[in-house]
mmCIF file of C-alpha atoms in Angstrom:
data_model
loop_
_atom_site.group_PDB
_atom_site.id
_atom_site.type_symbol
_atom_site.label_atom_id
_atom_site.label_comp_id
_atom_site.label_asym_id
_atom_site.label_seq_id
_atom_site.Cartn_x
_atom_site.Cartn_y
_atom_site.Cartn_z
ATOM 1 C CA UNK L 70 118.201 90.172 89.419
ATOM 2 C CA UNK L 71 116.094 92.136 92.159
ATOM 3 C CA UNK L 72 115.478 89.580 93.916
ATOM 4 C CA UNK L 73 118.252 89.378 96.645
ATOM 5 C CA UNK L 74 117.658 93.316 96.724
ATOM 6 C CA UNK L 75 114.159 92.559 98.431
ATOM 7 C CA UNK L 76 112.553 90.444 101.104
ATOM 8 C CA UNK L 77 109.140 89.128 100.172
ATOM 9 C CA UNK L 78 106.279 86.875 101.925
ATOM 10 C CA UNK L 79 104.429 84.121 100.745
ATOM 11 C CA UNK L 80 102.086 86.486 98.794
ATOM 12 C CA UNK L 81 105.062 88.411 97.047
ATOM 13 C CA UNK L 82 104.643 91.183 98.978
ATOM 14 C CA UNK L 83 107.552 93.303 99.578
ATOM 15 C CA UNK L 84 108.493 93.278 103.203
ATOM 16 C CA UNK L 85 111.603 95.200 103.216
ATOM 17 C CA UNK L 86 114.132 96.266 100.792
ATOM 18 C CA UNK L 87 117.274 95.059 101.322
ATOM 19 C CA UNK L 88 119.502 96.834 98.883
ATOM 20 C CA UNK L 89 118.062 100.199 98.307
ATOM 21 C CA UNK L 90 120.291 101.042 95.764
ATOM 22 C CA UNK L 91 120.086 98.403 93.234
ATOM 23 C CA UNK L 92 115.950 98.191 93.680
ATOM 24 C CA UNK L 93 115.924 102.221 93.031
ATOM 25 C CA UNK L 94 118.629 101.737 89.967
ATOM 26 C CA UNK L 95 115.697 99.414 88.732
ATOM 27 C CA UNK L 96 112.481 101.512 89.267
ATOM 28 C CA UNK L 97 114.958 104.313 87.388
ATOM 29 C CA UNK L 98 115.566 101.712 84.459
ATOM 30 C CA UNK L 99 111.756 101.056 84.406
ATOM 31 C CA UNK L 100 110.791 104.527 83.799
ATOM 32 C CA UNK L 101 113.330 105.436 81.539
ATOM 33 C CA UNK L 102 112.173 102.419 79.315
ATOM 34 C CA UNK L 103 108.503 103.060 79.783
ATOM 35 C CA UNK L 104 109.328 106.889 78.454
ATOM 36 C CA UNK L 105 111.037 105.757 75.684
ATOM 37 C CA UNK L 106 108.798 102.836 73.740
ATOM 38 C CA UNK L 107 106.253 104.058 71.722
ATOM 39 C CA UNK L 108 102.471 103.749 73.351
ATOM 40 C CA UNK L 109 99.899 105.544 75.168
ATOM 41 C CA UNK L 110 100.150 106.635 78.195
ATOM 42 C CA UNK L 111 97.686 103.711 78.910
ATOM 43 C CA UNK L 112 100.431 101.429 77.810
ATOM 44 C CA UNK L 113 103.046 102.615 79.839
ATOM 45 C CA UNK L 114 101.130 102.846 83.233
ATOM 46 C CA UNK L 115 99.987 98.928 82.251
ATOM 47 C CA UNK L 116 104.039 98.386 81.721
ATOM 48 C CA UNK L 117 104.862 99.810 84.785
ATOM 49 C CA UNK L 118 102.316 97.822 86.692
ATOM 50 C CA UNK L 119 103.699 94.672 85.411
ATOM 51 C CA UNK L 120 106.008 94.813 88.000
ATOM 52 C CA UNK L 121 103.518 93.698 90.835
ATOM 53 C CA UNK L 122 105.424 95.022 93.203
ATOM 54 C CA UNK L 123 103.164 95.382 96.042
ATOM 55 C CA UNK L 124 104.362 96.686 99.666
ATOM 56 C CA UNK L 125 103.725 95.278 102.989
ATOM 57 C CA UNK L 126 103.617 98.591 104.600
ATOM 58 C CA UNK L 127 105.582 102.112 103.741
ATOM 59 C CA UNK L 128 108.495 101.701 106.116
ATOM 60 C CA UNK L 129 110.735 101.464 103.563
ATOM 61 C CA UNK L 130 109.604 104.407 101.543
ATOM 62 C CA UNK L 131 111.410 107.264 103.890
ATOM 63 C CA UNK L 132 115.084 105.447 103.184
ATOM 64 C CA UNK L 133 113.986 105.179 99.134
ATOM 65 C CA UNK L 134 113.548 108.307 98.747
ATOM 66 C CA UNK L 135 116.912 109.180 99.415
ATOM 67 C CA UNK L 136 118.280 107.185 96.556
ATOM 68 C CA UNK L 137 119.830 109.143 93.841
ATOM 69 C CA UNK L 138 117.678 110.065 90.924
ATOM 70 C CA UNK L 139 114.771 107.854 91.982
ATOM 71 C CA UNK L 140 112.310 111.429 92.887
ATOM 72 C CA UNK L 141 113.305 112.328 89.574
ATOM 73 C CA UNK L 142 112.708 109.462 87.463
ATOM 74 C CA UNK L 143 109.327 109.145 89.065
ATOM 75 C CA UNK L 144 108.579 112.685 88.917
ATOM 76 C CA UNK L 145 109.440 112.747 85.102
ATOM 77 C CA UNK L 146 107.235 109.255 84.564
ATOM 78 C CA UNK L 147 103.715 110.022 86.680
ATOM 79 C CA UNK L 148 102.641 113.166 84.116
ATOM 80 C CA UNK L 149 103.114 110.952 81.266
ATOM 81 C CA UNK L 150 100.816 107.566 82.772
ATOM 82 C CA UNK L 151 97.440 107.597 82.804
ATOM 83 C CA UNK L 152 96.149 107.408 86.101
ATOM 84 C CA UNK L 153 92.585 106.006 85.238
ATOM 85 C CA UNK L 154 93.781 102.981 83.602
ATOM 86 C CA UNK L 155 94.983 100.956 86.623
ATOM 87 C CA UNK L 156 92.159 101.967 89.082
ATOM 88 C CA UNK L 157 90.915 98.216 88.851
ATOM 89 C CA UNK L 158 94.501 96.515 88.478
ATOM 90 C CA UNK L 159 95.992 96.164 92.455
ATOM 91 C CA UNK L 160 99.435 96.299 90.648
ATOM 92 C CA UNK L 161 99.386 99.880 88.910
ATOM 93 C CA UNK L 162 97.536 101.211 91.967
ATOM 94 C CA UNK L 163 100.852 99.567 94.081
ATOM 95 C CA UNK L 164 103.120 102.018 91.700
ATOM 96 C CA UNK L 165 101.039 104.580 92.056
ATOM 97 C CA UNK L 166 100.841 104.510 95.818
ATOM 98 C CA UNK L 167 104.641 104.022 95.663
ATOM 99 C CA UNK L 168 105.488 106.622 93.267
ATOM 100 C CA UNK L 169 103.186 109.360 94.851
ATOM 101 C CA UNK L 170 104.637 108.361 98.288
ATOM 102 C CA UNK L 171 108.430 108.900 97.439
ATOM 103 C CA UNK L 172 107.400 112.062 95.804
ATOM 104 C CA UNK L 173 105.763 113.265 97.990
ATOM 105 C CA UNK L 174 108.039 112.678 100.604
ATOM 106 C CA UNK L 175 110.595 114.572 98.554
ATOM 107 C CA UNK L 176 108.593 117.697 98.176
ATOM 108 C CA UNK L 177 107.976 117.363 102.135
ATOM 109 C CA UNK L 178 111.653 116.881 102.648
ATOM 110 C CA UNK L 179 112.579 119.810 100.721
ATOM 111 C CA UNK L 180 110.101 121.806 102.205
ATOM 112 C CA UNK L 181 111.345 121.448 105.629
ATOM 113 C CA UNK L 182 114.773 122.335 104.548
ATOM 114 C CA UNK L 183 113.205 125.711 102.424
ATOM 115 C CA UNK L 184 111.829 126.634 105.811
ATOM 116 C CA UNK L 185 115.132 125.497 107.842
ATOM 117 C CA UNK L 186 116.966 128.255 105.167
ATOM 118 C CA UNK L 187 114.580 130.984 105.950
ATOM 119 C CA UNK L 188 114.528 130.684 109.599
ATOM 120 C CA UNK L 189 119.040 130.597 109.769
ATOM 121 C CA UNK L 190 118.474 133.612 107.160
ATOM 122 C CA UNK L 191 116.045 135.319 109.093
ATOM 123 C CA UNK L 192 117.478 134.691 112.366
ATOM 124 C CA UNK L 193 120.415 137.070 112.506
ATOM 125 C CA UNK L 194 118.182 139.654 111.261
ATOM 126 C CA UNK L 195 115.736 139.599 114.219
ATOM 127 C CA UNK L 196 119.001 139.403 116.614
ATOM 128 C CA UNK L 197 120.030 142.158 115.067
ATOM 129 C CA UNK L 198 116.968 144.298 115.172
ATOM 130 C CA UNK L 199 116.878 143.621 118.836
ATOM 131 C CA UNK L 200 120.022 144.777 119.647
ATOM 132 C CA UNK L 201 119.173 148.436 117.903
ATOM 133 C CA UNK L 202 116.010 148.561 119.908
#
């Protein structure tokens, strides 16, 4: 199903993804369903980490994050895995570093646009200020 959604070398690494969309609707479904059958968190980090999705580089991850419920899924998934159990298995690390990443980038995102709020806010107030001084 995914795979016309991503490009991929010889080693299965993900070059680019192709139809952001349909690959975040899928990372979404992943974490929903790794919520919702019983386990340990052990179990659903080793779930999640079946996906061996691996990443060339983090191009991509910028453009992801804008997808629609993806920072949210992952955000609701990463307290509930257990992040010791895939420190020797390259896949879980790949979610991991892919997970963090668009969540992070999020946070920065929103961030920026706190600070872009404060400064229009604050603005007219200094303008003002200098015009009664």
């Amino acid at each position: 199903m995914l795979k016309p959604a991503m490009k991929r070398n010889s080693n299965q690494v993900i070059l680019v993804v192709l139809q952001r969309p349909l690959f975040a609707q899928a990372i979404i479904g992943l974490c929903n369903t790794a919520k919702a059958f019983p386990g340990t968190p052990t179990d659903h980090t080793q779930f999640l980490g079946t996906t061996g999705w691996r990443f060339a580089n983090q191009a991509d991850f910028l453009v992801l994050a804008d997808q629609k419920g993806l920072f949210d899924a992952l955000s609701m998934i990463l307290p509930l895995l257990d992040h010791q159990a895939g420190v020797d298995l390259g896949n879980v690390k790949a979610f991991f570093a892919f997970a963090n990443a668009i969540v992070q980038l999020e946070l920065n995102r929103q961030e920026a646009q706190h600070q872009r709020n404060l400064q229009e806010a604050i603005f007219p107030l200094v303008l003002l200020i200098f015009h009664l001084f």
